[in-house]
Coordinates of C-alpha atoms in Angstrom, one line a residue:
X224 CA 37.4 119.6 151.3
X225 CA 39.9 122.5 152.6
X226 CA 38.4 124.3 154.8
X227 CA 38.6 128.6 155.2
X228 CA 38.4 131.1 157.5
X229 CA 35.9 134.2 157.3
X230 CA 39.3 136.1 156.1
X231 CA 40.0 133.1 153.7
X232 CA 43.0 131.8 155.2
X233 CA 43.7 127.7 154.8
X234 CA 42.2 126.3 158.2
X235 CA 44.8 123.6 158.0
X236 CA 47.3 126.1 157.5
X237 CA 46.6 127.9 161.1
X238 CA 46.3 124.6 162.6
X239 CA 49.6 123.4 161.1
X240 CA 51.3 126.8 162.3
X241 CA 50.2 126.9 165.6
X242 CA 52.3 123.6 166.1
X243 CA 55.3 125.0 166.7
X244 CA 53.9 127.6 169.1
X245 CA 52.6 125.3 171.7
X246 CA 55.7 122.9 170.9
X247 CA 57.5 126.1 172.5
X248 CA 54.5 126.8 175.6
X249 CA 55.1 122.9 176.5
X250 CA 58.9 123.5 176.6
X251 CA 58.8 127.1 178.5
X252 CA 55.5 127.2 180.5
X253 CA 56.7 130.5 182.0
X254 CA 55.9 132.3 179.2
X255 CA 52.4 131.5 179.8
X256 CA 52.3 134.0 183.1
X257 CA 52.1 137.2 181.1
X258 CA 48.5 136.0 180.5
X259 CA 45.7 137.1 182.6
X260 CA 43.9 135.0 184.7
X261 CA 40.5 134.8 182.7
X262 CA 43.0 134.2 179.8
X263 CA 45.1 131.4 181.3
X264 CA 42.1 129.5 182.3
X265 CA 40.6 129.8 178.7
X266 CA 43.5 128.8 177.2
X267 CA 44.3 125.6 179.4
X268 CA 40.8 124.9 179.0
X269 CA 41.1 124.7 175.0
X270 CA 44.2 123.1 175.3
X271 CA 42.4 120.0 178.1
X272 CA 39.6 119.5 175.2
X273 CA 42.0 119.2 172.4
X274 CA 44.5 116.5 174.5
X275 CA 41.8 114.8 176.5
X276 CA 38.3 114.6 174.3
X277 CA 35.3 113.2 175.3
X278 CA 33.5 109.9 174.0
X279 CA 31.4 112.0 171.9
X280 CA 34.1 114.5 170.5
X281 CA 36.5 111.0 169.6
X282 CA 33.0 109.6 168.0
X283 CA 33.4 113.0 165.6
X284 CA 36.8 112.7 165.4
X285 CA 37.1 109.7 164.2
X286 CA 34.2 109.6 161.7
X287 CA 35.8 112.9 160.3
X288 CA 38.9 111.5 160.0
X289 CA 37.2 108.5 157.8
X290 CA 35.5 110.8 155.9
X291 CA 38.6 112.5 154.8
X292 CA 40.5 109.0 153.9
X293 CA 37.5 108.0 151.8
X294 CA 37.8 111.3 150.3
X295 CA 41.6 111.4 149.5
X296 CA 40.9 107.4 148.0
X297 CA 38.5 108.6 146.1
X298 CA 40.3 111.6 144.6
X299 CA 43.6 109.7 144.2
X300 CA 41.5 106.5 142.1
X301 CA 39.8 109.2 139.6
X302 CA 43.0 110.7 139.1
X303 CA 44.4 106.7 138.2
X304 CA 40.7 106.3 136.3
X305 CA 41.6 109.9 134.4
X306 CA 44.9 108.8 133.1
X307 CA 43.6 105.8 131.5
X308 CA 43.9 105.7 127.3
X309 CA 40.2 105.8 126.9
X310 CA 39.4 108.6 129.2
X311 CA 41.8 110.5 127.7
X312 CA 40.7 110.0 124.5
X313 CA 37.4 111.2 125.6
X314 CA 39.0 114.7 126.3
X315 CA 40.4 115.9 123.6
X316 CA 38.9 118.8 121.6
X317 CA 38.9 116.4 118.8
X318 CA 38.3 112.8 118.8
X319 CA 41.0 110.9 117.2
X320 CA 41.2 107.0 117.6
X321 CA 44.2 106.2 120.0
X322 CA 47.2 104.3 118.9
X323 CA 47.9 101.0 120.1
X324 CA 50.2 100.8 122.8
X325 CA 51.8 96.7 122.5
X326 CA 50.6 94.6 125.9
X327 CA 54.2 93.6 126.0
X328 CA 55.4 96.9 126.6
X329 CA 52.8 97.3 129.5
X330 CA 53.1 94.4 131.4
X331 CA 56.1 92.1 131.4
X332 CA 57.2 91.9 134.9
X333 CA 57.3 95.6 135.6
X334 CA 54.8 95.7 138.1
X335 CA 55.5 99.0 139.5
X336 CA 53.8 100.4 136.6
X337 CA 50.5 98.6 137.2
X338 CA 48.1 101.2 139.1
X339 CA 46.3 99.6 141.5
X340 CA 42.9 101.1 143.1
X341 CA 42.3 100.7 147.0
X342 CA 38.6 100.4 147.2
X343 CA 37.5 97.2 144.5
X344 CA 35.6 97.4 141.3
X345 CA 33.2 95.1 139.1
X346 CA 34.4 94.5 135.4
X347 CA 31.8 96.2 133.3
X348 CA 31.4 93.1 131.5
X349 CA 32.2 89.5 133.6
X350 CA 31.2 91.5 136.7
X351 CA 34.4 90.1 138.7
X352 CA 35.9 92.0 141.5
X353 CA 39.1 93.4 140.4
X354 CA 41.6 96.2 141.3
X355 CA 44.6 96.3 139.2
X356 CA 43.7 99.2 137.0
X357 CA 44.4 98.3 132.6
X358 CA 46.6 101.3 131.3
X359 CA 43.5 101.6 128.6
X360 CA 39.8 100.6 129.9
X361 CA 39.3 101.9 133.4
X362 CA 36.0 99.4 134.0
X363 CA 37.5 96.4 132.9
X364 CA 39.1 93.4 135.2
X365 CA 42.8 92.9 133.6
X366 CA 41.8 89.8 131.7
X367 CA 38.4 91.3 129.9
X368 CA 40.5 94.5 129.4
X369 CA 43.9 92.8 127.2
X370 CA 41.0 90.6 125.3
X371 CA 39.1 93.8 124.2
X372 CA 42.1 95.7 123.8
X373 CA 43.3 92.6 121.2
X374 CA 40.1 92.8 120.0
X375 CA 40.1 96.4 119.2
X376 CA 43.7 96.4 116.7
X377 CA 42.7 92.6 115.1
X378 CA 42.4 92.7 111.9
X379 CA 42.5 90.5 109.4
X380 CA 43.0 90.2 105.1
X381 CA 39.9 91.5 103.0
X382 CA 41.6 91.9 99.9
X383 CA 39.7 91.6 97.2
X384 CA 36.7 91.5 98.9
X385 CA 34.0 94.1 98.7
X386 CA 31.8 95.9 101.3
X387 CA 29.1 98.0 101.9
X388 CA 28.5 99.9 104.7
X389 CA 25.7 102.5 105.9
X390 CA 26.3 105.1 108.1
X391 CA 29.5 105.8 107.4
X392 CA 30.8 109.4 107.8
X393 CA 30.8 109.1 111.9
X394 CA 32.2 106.9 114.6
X395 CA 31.5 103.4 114.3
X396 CA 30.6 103.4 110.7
X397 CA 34.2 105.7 110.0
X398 CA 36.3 103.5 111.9
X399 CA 34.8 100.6 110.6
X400 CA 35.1 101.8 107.3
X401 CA 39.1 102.2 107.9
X402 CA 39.7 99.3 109.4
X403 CA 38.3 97.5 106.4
X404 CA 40.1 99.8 103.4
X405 CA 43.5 99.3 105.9
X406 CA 42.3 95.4 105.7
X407 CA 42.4 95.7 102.0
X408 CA 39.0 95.7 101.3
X409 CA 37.2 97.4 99.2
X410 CA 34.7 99.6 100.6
X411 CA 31.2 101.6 99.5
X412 CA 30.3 103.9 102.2
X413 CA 26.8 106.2 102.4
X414 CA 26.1 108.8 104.1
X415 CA 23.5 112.0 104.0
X416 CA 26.4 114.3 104.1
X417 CA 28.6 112.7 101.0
X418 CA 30.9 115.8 100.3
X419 CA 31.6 116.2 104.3
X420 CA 32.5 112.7 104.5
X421 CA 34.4 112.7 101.8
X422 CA 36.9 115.7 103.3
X423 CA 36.9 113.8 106.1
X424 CA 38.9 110.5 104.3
X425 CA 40.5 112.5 102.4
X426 CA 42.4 114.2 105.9
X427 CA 43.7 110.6 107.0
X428 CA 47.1 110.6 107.7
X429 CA 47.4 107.1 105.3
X430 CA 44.5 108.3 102.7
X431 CA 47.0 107.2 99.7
X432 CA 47.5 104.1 100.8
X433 CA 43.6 103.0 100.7
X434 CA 41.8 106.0 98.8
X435 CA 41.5 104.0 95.4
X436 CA 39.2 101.6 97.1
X437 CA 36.8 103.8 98.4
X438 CA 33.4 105.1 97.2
X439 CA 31.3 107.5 99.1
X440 CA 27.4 107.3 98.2
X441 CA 25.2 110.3 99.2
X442 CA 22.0 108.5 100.6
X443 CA 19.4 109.6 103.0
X444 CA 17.6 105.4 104.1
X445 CA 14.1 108.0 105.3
X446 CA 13.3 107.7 101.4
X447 CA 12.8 103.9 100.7
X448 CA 12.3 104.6 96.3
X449 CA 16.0 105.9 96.6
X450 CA 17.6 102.7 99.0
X451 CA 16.1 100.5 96.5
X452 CA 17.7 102.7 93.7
X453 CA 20.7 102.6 95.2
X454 CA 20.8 98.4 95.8
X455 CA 19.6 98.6 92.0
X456 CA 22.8 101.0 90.8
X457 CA 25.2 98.7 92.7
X458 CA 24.3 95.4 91.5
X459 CA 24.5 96.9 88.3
X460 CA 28.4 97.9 88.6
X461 CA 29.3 95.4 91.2
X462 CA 30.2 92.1 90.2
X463 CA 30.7 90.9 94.4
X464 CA 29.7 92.1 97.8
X465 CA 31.1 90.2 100.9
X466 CA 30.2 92.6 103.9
X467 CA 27.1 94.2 104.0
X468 CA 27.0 96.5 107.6
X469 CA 23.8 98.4 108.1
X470 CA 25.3 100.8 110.6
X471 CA 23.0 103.9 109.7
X472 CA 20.7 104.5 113.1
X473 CA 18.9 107.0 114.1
X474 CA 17.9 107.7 117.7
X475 CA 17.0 111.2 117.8
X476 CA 15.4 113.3 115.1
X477 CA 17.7 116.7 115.0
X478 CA 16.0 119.6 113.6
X479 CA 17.6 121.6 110.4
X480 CA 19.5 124.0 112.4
X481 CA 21.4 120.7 113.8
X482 CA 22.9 119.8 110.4
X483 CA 23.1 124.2 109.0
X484 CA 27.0 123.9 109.8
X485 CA 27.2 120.9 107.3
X486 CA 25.2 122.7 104.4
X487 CA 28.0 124.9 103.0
X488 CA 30.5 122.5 101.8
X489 CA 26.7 120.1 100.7
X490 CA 26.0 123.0 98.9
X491 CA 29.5 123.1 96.6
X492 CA 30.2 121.8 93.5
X493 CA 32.2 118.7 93.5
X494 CA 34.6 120.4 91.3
X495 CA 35.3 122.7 93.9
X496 CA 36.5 120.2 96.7
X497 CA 40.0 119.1 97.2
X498 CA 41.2 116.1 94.4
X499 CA 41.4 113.7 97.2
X500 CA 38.1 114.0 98.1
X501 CA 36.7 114.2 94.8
X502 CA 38.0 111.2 93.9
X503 CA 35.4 109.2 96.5
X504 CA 32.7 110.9 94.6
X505 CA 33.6 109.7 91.4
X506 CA 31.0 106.9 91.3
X507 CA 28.4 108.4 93.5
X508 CA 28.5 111.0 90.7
X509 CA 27.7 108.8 88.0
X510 CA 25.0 107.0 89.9
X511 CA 23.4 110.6 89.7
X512 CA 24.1 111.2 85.9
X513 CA 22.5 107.3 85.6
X514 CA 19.2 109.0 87.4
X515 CA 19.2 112.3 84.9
X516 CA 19.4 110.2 81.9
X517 CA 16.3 110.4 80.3
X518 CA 15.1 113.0 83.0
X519 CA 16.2 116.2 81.2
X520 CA 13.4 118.7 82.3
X521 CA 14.6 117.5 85.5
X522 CA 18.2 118.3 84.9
X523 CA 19.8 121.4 86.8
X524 CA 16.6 123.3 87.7
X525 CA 16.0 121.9 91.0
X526 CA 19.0 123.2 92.5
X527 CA 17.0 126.6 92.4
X528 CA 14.0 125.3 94.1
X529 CA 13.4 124.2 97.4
X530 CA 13.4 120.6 98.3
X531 CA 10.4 118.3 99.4
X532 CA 9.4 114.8 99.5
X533 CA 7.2 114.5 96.7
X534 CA 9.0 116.2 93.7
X535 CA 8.5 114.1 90.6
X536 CA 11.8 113.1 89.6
X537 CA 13.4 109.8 91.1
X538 CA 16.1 109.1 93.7
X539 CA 15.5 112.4 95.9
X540 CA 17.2 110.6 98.6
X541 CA 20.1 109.7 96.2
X542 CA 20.4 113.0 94.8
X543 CA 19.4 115.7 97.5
X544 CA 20.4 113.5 100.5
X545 CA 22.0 116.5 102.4
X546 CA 19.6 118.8 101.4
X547 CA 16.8 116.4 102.7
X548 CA 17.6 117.7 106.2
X549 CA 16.7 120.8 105.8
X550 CA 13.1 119.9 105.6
X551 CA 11.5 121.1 108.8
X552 CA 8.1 120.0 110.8
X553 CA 6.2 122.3 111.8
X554 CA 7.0 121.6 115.3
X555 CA 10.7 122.6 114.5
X556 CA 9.0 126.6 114.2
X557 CA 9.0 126.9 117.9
X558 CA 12.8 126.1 118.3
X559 CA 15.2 129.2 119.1
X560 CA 17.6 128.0 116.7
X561 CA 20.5 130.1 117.5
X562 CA 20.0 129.4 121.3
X563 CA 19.6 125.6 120.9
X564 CA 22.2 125.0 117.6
X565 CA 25.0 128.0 118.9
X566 CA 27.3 128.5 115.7
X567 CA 30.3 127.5 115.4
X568 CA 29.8 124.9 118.6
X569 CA 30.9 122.0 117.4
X570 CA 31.5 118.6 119.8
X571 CA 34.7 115.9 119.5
X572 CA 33.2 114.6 116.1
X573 CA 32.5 117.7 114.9
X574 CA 28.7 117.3 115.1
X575 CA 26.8 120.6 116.0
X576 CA 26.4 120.8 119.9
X577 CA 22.3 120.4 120.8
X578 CA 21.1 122.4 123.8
X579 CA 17.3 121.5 123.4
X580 CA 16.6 121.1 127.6
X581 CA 14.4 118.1 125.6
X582 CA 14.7 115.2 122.9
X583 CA 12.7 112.2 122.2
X584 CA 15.1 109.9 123.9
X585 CA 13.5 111.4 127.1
X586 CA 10.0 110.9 125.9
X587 CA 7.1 108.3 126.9
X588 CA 4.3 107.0 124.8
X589 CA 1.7 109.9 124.3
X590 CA 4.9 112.3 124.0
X591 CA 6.1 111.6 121.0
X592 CA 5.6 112.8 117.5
X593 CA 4.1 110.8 114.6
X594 CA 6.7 111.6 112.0
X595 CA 9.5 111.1 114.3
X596 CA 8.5 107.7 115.2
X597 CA 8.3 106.7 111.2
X598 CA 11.6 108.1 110.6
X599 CA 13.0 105.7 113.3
X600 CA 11.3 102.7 111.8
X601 CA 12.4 103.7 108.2
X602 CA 16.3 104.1 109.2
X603 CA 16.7 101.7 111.7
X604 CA 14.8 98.8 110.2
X605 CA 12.5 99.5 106.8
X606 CA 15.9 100.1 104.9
X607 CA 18.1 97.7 106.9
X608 CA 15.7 95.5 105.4
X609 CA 15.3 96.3 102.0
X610 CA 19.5 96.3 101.6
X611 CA 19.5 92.9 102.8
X612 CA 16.6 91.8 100.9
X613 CA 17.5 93.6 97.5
X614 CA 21.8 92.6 98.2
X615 CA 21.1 88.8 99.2
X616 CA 21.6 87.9 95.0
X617 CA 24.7 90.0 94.8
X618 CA 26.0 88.1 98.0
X619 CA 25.0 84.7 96.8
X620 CA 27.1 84.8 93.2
X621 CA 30.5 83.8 94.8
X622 CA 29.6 81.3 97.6
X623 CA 33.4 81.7 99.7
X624 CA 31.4 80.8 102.6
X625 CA 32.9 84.4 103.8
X626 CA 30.1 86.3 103.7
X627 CA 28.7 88.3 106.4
X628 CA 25.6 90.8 107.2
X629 CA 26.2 92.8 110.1
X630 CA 23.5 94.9 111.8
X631 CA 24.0 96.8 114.6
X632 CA 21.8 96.9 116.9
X633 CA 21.5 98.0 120.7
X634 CA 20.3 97.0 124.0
X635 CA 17.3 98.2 123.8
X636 CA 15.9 95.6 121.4
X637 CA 16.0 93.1 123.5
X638 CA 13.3 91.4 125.1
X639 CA 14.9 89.2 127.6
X640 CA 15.2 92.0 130.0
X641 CA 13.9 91.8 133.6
X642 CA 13.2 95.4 133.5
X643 CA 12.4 97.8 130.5
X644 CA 12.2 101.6 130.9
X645 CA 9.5 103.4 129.1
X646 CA 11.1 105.9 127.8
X647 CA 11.9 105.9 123.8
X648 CA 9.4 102.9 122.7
X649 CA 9.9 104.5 119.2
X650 CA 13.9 103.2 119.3
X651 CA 13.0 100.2 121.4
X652 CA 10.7 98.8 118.8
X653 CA 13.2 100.1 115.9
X654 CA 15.8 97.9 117.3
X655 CA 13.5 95.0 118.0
X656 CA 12.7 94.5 114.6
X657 CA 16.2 94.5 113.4
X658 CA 16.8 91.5 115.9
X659 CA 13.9 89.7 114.7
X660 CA 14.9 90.2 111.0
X661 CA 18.6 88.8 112.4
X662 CA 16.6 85.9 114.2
X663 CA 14.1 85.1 111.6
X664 CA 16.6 85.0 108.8
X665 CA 20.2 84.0 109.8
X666 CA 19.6 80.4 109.7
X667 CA 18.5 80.5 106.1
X668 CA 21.4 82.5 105.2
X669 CA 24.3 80.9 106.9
X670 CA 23.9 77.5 104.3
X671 CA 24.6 80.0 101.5
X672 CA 27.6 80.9 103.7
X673 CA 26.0 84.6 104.5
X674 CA 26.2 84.8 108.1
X675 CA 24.0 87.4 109.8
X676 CA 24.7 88.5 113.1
X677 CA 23.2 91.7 114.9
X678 CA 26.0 93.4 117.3
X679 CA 25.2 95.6 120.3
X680 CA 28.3 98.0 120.1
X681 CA 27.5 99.3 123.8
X682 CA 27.5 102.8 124.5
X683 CA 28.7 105.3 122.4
X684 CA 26.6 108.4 121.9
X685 CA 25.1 110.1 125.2
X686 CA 21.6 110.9 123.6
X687 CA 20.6 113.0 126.7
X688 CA 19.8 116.2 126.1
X689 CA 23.4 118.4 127.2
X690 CA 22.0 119.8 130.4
X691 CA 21.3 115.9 131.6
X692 CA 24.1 114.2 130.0

């Protein structure tokens, strides 16, 4: 830390200049005679404390002059930690996955381009010791760091193979989603926000190499009738499905005025949208006309009325999926929306910014609402559920012994933890039952050659409210 003056000059600076000055007193003491006596004796005095301190002032000295080091160490290993790939991929305005840089153009025996830190670190992951800093991962040893960056670009064929993911417009479920259609595969992708996600394809960089093979669903999992719907439609017009991911989770419940920004393109006719996008909605589109058939006082008058939960036509969830958000509780009234949701604030993904001061990821039991704690159960493991339950005959009419179920789950399902924080049970107990439906049922599956497997991604999403996070 520099230190000023009352005037705001650089201490160091004065210090520094005043150098040369007694450099000059040392080589022509005379000069020193013009002084007064009261003066001469101050200054000598000043000058005898500076050359010759005591125990006590080379006790401060010294510990100052540690202080400092640790300080520059510090300051020089967060500038190293700042230049890594993945931090700064975490700074830009938007996020865009970074490009793979080869190993061998990192490391083959030019080691003065490996950064080293001074003070060691654990690996985030085998917990070793370890200084030599990857050009990618800033918390990994070198050895967990090239394995997860292999890991990362791997890829493999999936042509010809189909898969269904949930979840699929942010994040993991998006980059999942193109690292299969780059695989070859395949791929039927839901999300509540179809037409969104569907602009959002259609802007890749390689969209006409893989947009053929791609089918956006609009499907909200809160409304079980429409999942099941939904698993009913595609076994109906698929004749395979290898990959089933339920990716879809959520952790906190956002109010409307989260999801307003996303409303306006919702709210367009699919007509309207770019070709390339259209073209993912092509068989989420007849899915819908399959639900009107036979529903005609349904037809085209509910577009003028306001949504709920309990209309009488079917597949709400399939058909009004975005719309479905808008629904408020009636604790959402005492929200200042324009304070909290600030237009036009919009994070890395895009995603509204939230500046509630408080979210349900915070809360203990007694704190949290009802309806919020059903909403976790229905998304993170009612619907999981029913998909694998309702796709298990579609995945068992080609046995390749290739099959896979993949349901991601987090940490905080676990219950072979020494310590559990009682914050979010809602989530906790969410995620629980997705392992146990992983646990209970993999064994079954895997001698039809359907391995199940529930993944804990790690972190991703900070879900603490902005002024914590």
């Amino acid at each position: 830390m520099i230190q000023k003056t009352e005037d705001g000059q650089d201490t160091l600076s004065i210090i520094r200049n005043c150098i040369p000055l007694l450099e000059k007193l040392a080589e022509n003491s005379e000069l020193l005679a013009g002084l007064t006596e009261p003066e001469r004796i101050a200054f000598l005095t000043a000058a005898g404390k500076i050359s010759r301190p005591d125990r006590k002032e080379i006790k401060k000295r010294n510990k100052e002059k540690k202080r400092l080091d640790r300080v520059a160490v510090v300051t020089r290993e967060r500038s190293l930690r700042r230049d890594t790939g993945i931090r700064k991929a975490r700074e830009a305005t938007v996020f865009e996955a970074p490009k793979q840089i080869p190993l061998n153009t990192v490391r083959p025996g030019r080691r003065e381009m490996v950064k080293k830190l001074e003070s060691p670190r654990n690996c985030y992951i085998c917990k070793a010791e370890f200084t030599e800093l990857h050009h990618f991962y800033d918390a990994l040893c070198p050895e967990c760091a090239d394995f997860n960056y292999r890991k990362r670009f791997q890829t493999a064929s999936l042509k010809g193979q189909v898969a269904l993911i949930t979840g699929s417009r942010l994040k993991i479920g998006y980059q999942a989603c193109l690292m299969m259609l780059r695989a070859g595969a395949k791929v039927i992708a839901t999300t509540r926000f179809p037409k969104d996600s569907a602009l959002r394809f259609s802007r890749e960089a390689d969209f006409s190499d893989w947009g053929h093979r791609l089918q956006v669903y609009g499907l909200d999992l809160r409304h079980i009738p429409s999942v099941e719907l939904f698993c009913d439609y595609i076994k109906h017009t698929c004749r395979r499905l290898d990959i089933l991911i339920n990716n879809a989770a959520q952790t906190v419940r956002r109010p409307p005025g989260f999801y307003a920004h996303l409303m306006e393109n919702e709210n367009r006719d699919v007509g309207d949208l770019p070709m390339a996008a259209q073209s993912l909605l092509g068989q989420y589109q007849n899915c819908l006309k399959k639900l009107e058939y036979g529903q005609p006082n349904h037809v085209g008058r509910e577009k003028a009325l306001p949504v709920t939960w309990n209309g009488t036509a079917p597949g709400v969830g399939l058909r009004m999926s975005a719309r479905l958000s808008q629904i408020p509780y009636s604790y959402d009234h005492t929200l200042d929306v324009p304070a909290v949701f600030p237009e036009s604030k919009l994070d890395a993904d895009l995603q509204q910014v939230d500046l509630r001061a408080v979210n349900s990821w915070r809360l203990k039991l007694g704190e949290i609402e009802t309806s919020e704690m059903l909403e976790i159960q229905l998304v993170n493991a009612v619907a999981p559920f029913v998909l694998c339950n309702r796709m298990e005959e579609l995945m068992k009419l080609d046995n390749t012994g290739q099959k896979h179920i993949v349901n991601v789950s987090a940490m905080e399902g676990k219950f072979l933890r020494f310590k559990k924080d009682s914050r979010h049970p809602h989530t906790n107990m969410a995620k629980a039952a997705l392992n146990m439906l992983t646990h209970t049922a993999a064994g079954d599956l895997a001698k039809l050659g359907i391995y199940m497997n529930a993944v804990d991604t790690g972190w991703v999403t900070d879900e603490d409210p902005a002024v914590l996070a």
